[in-house]
Short mmCIF file of C-alpha atoms in Angstrom, two decimals:
data_model
loop_
_atom_site.label_atom_id
_atom_site.label_comp_id
_atom_site.label_asym_id
_atom_site.label_seq_id
_atom_site.Cartn_x
_atom_site.Cartn_y
_atom_site.Cartn_z
CA MET A 1 6.17 -47.01 -10.78
CA MET A 2 6.03 -44.07 -8.40
CA ASN A 3 7.97 -40.95 -9.34
CA ARG A 4 10.88 -39.89 -7.21
CA ARG A 5 10.76 -36.35 -5.98
CA VAL A 6 13.83 -34.44 -5.01
CA LEU A 7 13.19 -30.87 -3.94
CA LEU A 8 16.10 -28.43 -4.07
CA THR A 9 14.63 -25.05 -3.21
CA ALA A 10 15.64 -21.45 -3.54
CA SER A 11 12.32 -19.77 -4.17
CA MET A 12 8.78 -20.68 -4.99
CA THR A 13 8.97 -19.51 -8.58
CA GLY A 14 10.60 -20.91 -11.67
CA VAL A 15 10.09 -24.42 -12.90
CA ILE A 16 12.63 -26.01 -15.19
CA GLY A 17 12.11 -29.03 -17.37
CA LEU A 18 8.65 -30.17 -16.33
CA ALA A 19 7.99 -33.82 -17.11
CA SER A 20 5.66 -34.51 -20.01
CA ALA A 21 2.29 -36.04 -19.36
CA SER A 22 3.24 -39.25 -21.10
CA VAL A 23 6.73 -39.79 -19.67
CA GLN A 24 7.18 -38.65 -16.10
CA ALA A 25 10.85 -38.40 -15.14
CA ASP A 26 12.30 -38.09 -11.68
CA THR A 27 11.99 -34.58 -10.24
CA LEU A 28 14.59 -32.77 -8.17
CA TYR A 29 13.60 -29.72 -6.09
CA ILE A 30 16.34 -27.19 -5.40
CA GLY A 31 16.04 -24.40 -2.84
CA ALA A 32 18.50 -21.57 -3.40
CA TYR A 33 18.96 -17.87 -4.07
CA GLY A 34 17.13 -15.84 -6.68
CA GLY A 35 18.56 -13.16 -8.95
CA SER A 36 21.87 -13.86 -10.68
CA SER A 37 22.27 -17.13 -8.78
CA GLU A 38 18.99 -18.47 -10.12
CA TYR A 39 19.96 -17.41 -13.64
CA ALA A 40 23.36 -19.12 -13.42
CA MET A 41 21.77 -22.27 -12.04
CA LYS A 42 19.20 -22.49 -14.81
CA GLU A 43 21.52 -21.52 -17.65
CA SER A 44 24.90 -23.01 -16.77
CA ILE A 45 24.65 -25.52 -13.92
CA ILE A 46 21.36 -27.40 -13.90
CA PRO A 47 21.12 -28.43 -17.60
CA ALA A 48 24.24 -30.62 -17.50
CA PHE A 49 23.00 -32.36 -14.35
CA GLN A 50 19.57 -32.94 -15.90
CA GLU A 51 21.05 -34.49 -19.00
CA LYS A 52 23.43 -36.76 -17.10
CA HIS A 53 20.88 -38.03 -14.57
CA ASP A 54 17.67 -37.85 -16.65
CA VAL A 55 15.95 -35.79 -13.97
CA ASP A 56 13.64 -32.79 -13.97
CA ILE A 57 14.44 -29.79 -11.77
CA VAL A 58 12.07 -27.53 -9.88
CA TYR A 59 13.92 -24.45 -8.66
CA VAL A 60 12.41 -22.62 -5.70
CA ALA A 61 14.13 -19.23 -5.37
CA GLY A 62 14.37 -17.34 -2.08
CA ASN A 63 16.77 -15.81 0.36
CA SER A 64 18.24 -17.81 3.23
CA THR A 65 15.62 -16.66 5.73
CA ASP A 66 12.77 -17.68 3.42
CA THR A 67 14.23 -21.10 2.73
CA LEU A 68 14.94 -21.79 6.40
CA ALA A 69 11.37 -20.77 7.25
CA ARG A 70 10.12 -23.20 4.61
CA LEU A 71 12.12 -26.02 6.17
CA GLN A 72 10.61 -25.18 9.56
CA ALA A 73 7.08 -25.03 8.18
CA GLN A 74 7.47 -28.42 6.48
CA ALA A 75 9.15 -30.21 9.39
CA GLY A 76 8.33 -33.92 9.18
CA GLN A 77 7.02 -33.58 5.62
CA GLN A 78 9.90 -31.98 3.77
CA GLU A 79 9.48 -31.23 0.09
CA LEU A 80 12.91 -29.70 -0.41
CA ASN A 81 15.75 -32.08 -1.05
CA VAL A 82 18.74 -29.76 -1.35
CA VAL A 83 19.05 -26.19 -0.09
CA LEU A 84 21.65 -23.44 -0.34
CA LEU A 85 21.86 -20.99 2.56
CA ASP A 86 24.26 -18.46 4.01
CA ASP A 87 26.38 -20.08 6.71
CA GLY A 88 24.58 -18.47 9.68
CA PRO A 89 21.12 -19.81 8.73
CA MET A 90 22.74 -23.08 7.65
CA TYR A 91 24.10 -23.64 11.16
CA GLN A 92 20.55 -23.09 12.41
CA ALA A 93 19.23 -25.62 9.90
CA VAL A 94 21.84 -28.16 11.01
CA ASN A 95 21.09 -27.62 14.70
CA LEU A 96 17.36 -27.99 14.03
CA GLY A 97 18.02 -31.39 12.45
CA PHE A 98 17.10 -30.48 8.88
CA CYS A 99 20.37 -31.58 7.26
CA SER A 100 21.44 -35.14 6.53
CA PRO A 101 25.12 -36.13 6.92
CA MET A 102 27.02 -36.46 3.64
CA ASN A 103 29.40 -39.11 4.96
CA GLY A 104 31.38 -40.77 2.21
CA LEU A 105 30.77 -38.08 -0.42
CA GLU A 106 34.11 -38.16 -2.22
CA ALA A 107 33.91 -34.51 -3.28
CA LEU A 108 34.27 -33.46 0.38
CA ASP A 109 37.89 -34.65 0.34
CA ASP A 110 38.71 -31.85 -2.13
CA VAL A 111 37.13 -29.07 -0.04
CA TYR A 112 39.10 -26.60 2.08
CA ASP A 113 38.85 -27.26 5.81
CA ILE A 114 37.16 -23.90 6.42
CA ALA A 115 34.27 -25.04 4.18
CA ARG A 116 33.62 -28.27 6.12
CA PHE A 117 30.78 -28.27 8.66
CA PRO A 118 30.81 -30.49 11.79
CA ASN A 119 29.89 -34.08 10.94
CA ASP A 120 29.62 -33.05 7.26
CA ASN A 121 25.96 -32.16 7.71
CA ALA A 122 26.57 -29.28 5.29
CA VAL A 123 29.40 -27.97 3.14
CA GLY A 124 30.46 -24.63 1.74
CA VAL A 125 30.00 -24.49 -2.03
CA GLY A 126 31.36 -20.95 -2.29
CA VAL A 127 33.47 -18.59 -0.18
CA VAL A 128 32.93 -14.85 0.15
CA ALA A 129 35.30 -12.68 2.18
CA SER A 130 33.96 -9.93 4.47
CA GLY A 131 36.47 -7.11 4.47
CA PHE A 132 36.83 -3.61 3.04
CA ALA A 133 35.48 -2.03 -0.11
CA TYR A 134 37.12 1.29 -0.92
CA ASN A 135 37.08 3.91 -3.65
CA ALA A 136 40.63 3.61 -5.01
CA GLU A 137 40.51 6.96 -6.83
CA MET A 138 39.30 8.81 -3.72
CA PHE A 139 42.02 7.19 -1.65
CA GLU A 140 44.65 8.19 -4.21
CA ARG A 141 43.40 11.81 -4.38
CA ASN A 142 43.66 12.12 -0.62
CA GLY A 143 47.00 10.35 -0.33
CA TRP A 144 45.54 7.61 1.85
CA GLU A 145 47.07 4.16 2.14
CA SER A 146 44.80 1.21 1.32
CA PRO A 147 42.84 0.04 4.38
CA SER A 148 44.68 -2.77 6.13
CA SER A 149 43.16 -3.26 9.59
CA TRP A 150 39.74 -3.46 11.17
CA ARG A 151 40.98 -0.57 13.33
CA ASP A 152 40.94 1.66 10.23
CA LEU A 153 37.19 2.01 10.74
CA ALA A 154 38.00 4.27 13.70
CA ASP A 155 40.47 6.50 11.80
CA GLU A 156 39.30 10.13 12.12
CA LYS A 157 40.17 10.93 8.50
CA PHE A 158 37.17 8.85 7.44
CA GLN A 159 34.66 10.89 9.46
CA GLY A 160 31.29 10.70 7.74
CA LYS A 161 32.76 8.64 4.90
CA ILE A 162 32.13 5.06 6.07
CA VAL A 163 29.28 2.57 5.84
CA VAL A 164 29.02 -0.34 8.26
CA PRO A 165 25.90 -2.41 7.51
CA SER A 166 23.46 -3.03 10.32
CA VAL A 167 24.13 -6.04 12.54
CA SER A 168 21.04 -7.67 11.04
CA ASN A 169 23.26 -8.07 7.96
CA THR A 170 26.09 -10.61 8.00
CA TYR A 171 28.70 -7.99 7.10
CA GLY A 172 27.64 -5.87 10.07
CA LEU A 173 27.66 -8.89 12.34
CA HIS A 174 31.19 -9.78 11.22
CA THR A 175 32.27 -6.21 12.01
CA LEU A 176 30.87 -6.46 15.53
CA VAL A 177 32.61 -9.78 16.21
CA MET A 178 35.96 -8.53 14.86
CA ALA A 179 35.66 -5.34 16.93
CA ALA A 180 35.10 -7.49 20.01
CA ARG A 181 38.09 -9.70 19.23
CA LEU A 182 40.35 -6.66 18.71
CA ASN A 183 39.45 -5.46 22.17
CA GLY A 184 39.80 -8.61 24.23
CA GLY A 185 36.35 -10.11 23.66
CA GLY A 186 34.73 -12.31 21.07
CA GLU A 187 31.54 -14.17 20.31
CA ASP A 188 31.14 -15.17 23.96
CA ASP A 189 31.98 -11.65 25.21
CA ILE A 190 30.55 -9.12 22.79
CA ASP A 191 30.57 -6.07 25.10
CA PRO A 192 34.02 -4.82 23.97
CA GLY A 193 32.78 -4.87 20.38
CA PHE A 194 29.73 -2.76 21.14
CA GLU A 195 31.77 -0.31 23.19
CA TYR A 196 34.43 0.09 20.48
CA ILE A 197 31.89 0.61 17.69
CA GLN A 198 29.82 3.08 19.75
CA ASP A 199 32.80 5.14 20.94
CA SER A 200 35.25 4.93 18.04
CA VAL A 201 33.51 3.85 14.83
CA VAL A 202 30.05 5.46 14.90
CA PRO A 203 31.48 9.02 14.52
CA ASN A 204 32.80 7.96 11.10
CA ILE A 205 29.64 6.22 9.90
CA LEU A 206 27.45 7.96 7.33
CA SER A 207 24.82 5.21 7.27
CA PHE A 208 24.13 1.59 8.12
CA GLU A 209 23.11 0.65 4.56
CA THR A 210 22.44 -3.04 3.98
CA SER A 211 21.27 -3.22 0.36
CA ALA A 212 23.74 -3.81 -2.46
CA GLY A 213 22.05 -1.16 -4.61
CA GLY A 214 22.16 1.43 -1.86
CA MET A 215 25.81 0.72 -1.11
CA SER A 216 26.76 0.98 -4.78
CA GLN A 217 24.99 4.32 -5.11
CA LEU A 218 26.76 5.75 -2.06
CA PHE A 219 30.10 4.79 -3.60
CA GLN A 220 29.23 6.10 -7.05
CA ASN A 221 28.06 9.45 -5.60
CA GLU A 222 31.34 9.64 -3.63
CA GLU A 223 29.36 10.01 -0.41
CA ILE A 224 31.53 7.30 1.11
CA ALA A 225 35.14 6.22 0.69
CA LEU A 226 35.12 2.97 2.66
CA SER A 227 32.71 0.27 3.74
CA VAL A 228 32.57 -3.22 5.17
CA TRP A 229 31.37 -5.40 2.32
CA GLY A 230 31.81 -8.75 0.62
CA SER A 231 34.37 -9.61 -2.04
CA GLY A 232 31.65 -10.78 -4.43
CA ARG A 233 29.69 -7.52 -4.10
CA VAL A 234 32.86 -5.52 -4.67
CA GLN A 235 33.66 -7.47 -7.81
CA ALA A 236 30.14 -6.89 -9.17
CA LEU A 237 30.54 -3.13 -8.70
CA ALA A 238 34.07 -3.18 -10.14
CA ASP A 239 32.73 -4.96 -13.23
CA THR A 240 30.68 -1.82 -14.01
CA GLY A 241 33.91 0.15 -14.35
CA PHE A 242 33.75 1.89 -10.98
CA PRO A 243 37.19 2.14 -9.28
CA VAL A 244 36.30 0.09 -6.21
CA LYS A 245 38.77 -2.37 -4.71
CA PHE A 246 38.60 -5.02 -2.01
CA ALA A 247 41.10 -5.12 0.88
CA TYR A 248 41.79 -8.00 3.24
CA PRO A 249 42.35 -6.76 6.84
CA GLU A 250 45.59 -8.01 8.38
CA GLU A 251 43.67 -9.53 11.30
CA GLY A 252 41.76 -11.60 8.77
CA ALA A 253 38.83 -11.09 6.45
CA VAL A 254 35.88 -13.15 7.67
CA ALA A 255 34.70 -16.10 5.61
CA LEU A 256 31.04 -15.92 4.63
CA MET A 257 30.18 -19.37 3.37
CA VAL A 258 27.48 -20.16 0.83
CA ALA A 259 26.57 -23.59 2.12
CA GLY A 260 24.57 -26.53 0.82
CA CYS A 261 22.91 -29.43 2.57
CA ILE A 262 20.78 -32.45 1.78
CA VAL A 263 17.45 -32.13 3.56
CA ASP A 264 16.93 -34.98 6.00
CA GLY A 265 13.88 -37.13 5.40
CA SER A 266 13.07 -35.65 2.00
CA GLY A 267 13.94 -38.81 0.08
CA GLU A 268 16.12 -39.33 -2.97
CA ASP A 269 19.41 -39.21 -1.13
CA GLU A 270 21.28 -40.66 -4.10
CA LEU A 271 20.25 -37.90 -6.49
CA SER A 272 20.70 -35.24 -3.82
CA ARG A 273 24.25 -36.43 -3.13
CA ALA A 274 24.94 -36.43 -6.86
CA PHE A 275 23.76 -32.83 -7.10
CA MET A 276 26.00 -31.79 -4.21
CA ALA A 277 28.94 -33.51 -5.93
CA HIS A 278 28.01 -31.61 -9.10
CA LEU A 279 28.13 -28.26 -7.26
CA LEU A 280 31.51 -29.12 -5.75
CA SER A 281 33.13 -30.24 -9.01
CA PRO A 282 35.96 -27.98 -10.23
CA GLU A 283 34.07 -27.20 -13.43
CA ILE A 284 30.94 -25.94 -11.65
CA GLN A 285 33.02 -24.22 -8.97
CA ALA A 286 34.65 -22.20 -11.77
CA VAL A 287 31.20 -21.26 -13.12
CA LEU A 288 30.10 -20.08 -9.67
CA ALA A 289 33.31 -18.07 -9.31
CA ASP A 290 32.83 -16.40 -12.67
CA THR A 291 29.09 -15.68 -12.40
CA GLN A 292 28.62 -15.16 -8.64
CA GLY A 293 32.01 -14.01 -7.37
CA TRP A 294 32.14 -16.96 -4.97
CA GLY A 295 35.63 -18.16 -4.18
CA PRO A 296 35.89 -21.90 -4.91
CA SER A 297 35.65 -24.21 -1.91
CA ASN A 298 37.18 -27.01 -4.00
CA ARG A 299 40.94 -26.57 -3.71
CA TYR A 300 41.53 -28.04 -7.19
CA THR A 301 39.46 -25.45 -9.06
CA GLU A 302 41.48 -23.54 -11.63
CA LEU A 303 40.69 -19.89 -12.41
CA ASP A 304 42.31 -17.50 -14.84
CA ASP A 305 44.67 -14.94 -13.30
CA GLU A 306 42.29 -11.98 -13.55
CA LEU A 307 39.38 -13.75 -11.87
CA ALA A 308 41.63 -15.39 -9.28
CA ALA A 309 43.00 -11.97 -8.26
CA SER A 310 39.52 -10.72 -7.36
CA LEU A 311 38.30 -13.61 -5.20
CA PRO A 312 39.17 -15.54 -2.04
CA TYR A 313 41.25 -18.16 -3.81
CA GLY A 314 44.33 -20.27 -3.17
CA ASP A 315 46.52 -18.92 -0.40
CA ARG A 316 43.95 -16.26 0.52
CA ILE A 317 41.65 -18.98 1.81
CA ASP A 318 44.24 -19.89 4.44
CA HIS A 319 44.23 -16.32 5.78
CA LEU A 320 40.48 -16.05 6.27
CA THR A 321 39.00 -16.27 9.73
CA SER A 322 35.60 -17.66 10.67
CA VAL A 323 33.02 -16.91 13.33
CA ASP A 324 31.36 -19.31 15.77
CA TRP A 325 27.75 -19.43 14.59
CA ASP A 326 26.75 -21.90 17.28
CA THR A 327 27.62 -19.22 19.84
CA ILE A 328 26.23 -16.32 17.80
CA ASN A 329 22.82 -17.64 16.73
CA PRO A 330 21.26 -17.98 20.22
CA GLN A 331 22.32 -14.39 20.98
CA ARG A 332 21.70 -12.73 17.64
CA MET A 333 18.25 -11.32 18.40
CA GLU A 334 19.49 -9.74 21.62
CA TRP A 335 22.50 -8.28 19.78
CA THR A 336 20.22 -6.87 17.08
CA ASN A 337 17.97 -5.21 19.65
CA ARG A 338 20.98 -3.82 21.48
CA TRP A 339 22.48 -2.51 18.21
CA ASN A 340 19.20 -0.78 17.33
CA ARG A 341 19.00 0.87 20.75
CA ARG A 342 22.63 1.89 21.21
CA VAL A 343 24.35 2.04 17.81
CA GLU A 344 21.73 3.08 15.25
CA ARG A 345 19.88 5.36 17.64
#
């Protein structure tokens, strides 16, 4: 009897639970992130699924760009069965026809509306908020109020004390879109955003750091007081004991969705759907919240008060805003080139 293969990928390293030579079980391939996400998957999430479904898991770790490139390279002969991507690349994957609709998956009924993709071709399995990270002790020493508006990036008191990541990074892209919206534009009219950042925000920017390690070091050295960053990153730094806090801008923090989809034409739809249901269950959503700092997309997930206070959770989900990736993605390369020429010059 032929083995079933289900490929859920995140990188090309790391094999869990290989089948023995004598008894070959079904195999599920998972494509998702490396680092702490891979560790959490292997230690706390995958084992329970393996035991329940008597399936082996091959975990392919990689960032969203790598996994999307793998889908493109294997078009027509997909090996991956389930992938996790940031929402921007996931919209590209959907539009390229790589994702199979999850119609009828009961777990989708429990998901917040902001985490639902058109036609249920993908779904958010975790929610990160793009907003402000700030050094609470530095703010207190200077008598500054907590940041509360995207317009605070232009406040002269922060001159040389701000990081806005490059637009090649999702946090930088969110900043550009929100700057455009504040000034009468938006995704389909980005000029006001570029003009506002060039004229009013750039004078306050120390650097356009994109790496988590680099951002953390700038905070710890007190070279910066404020940055645009994600709620999960802020929580990871706060867990080290550093006095960093996350602030939700009054115009809305932007939802950055960690999204999953079943790869179309890869086979094993039943097991793939079961794995997606597993990721969306309240129990696993709580694990992802605790280990990754992802706000639960399942509205029935229960978190303890301390963890809930640090994440997009409950009523905070309703106050997040989202961006139109279908409008952004075709223009993103041009925006990146323009940013490099006119903002980071």
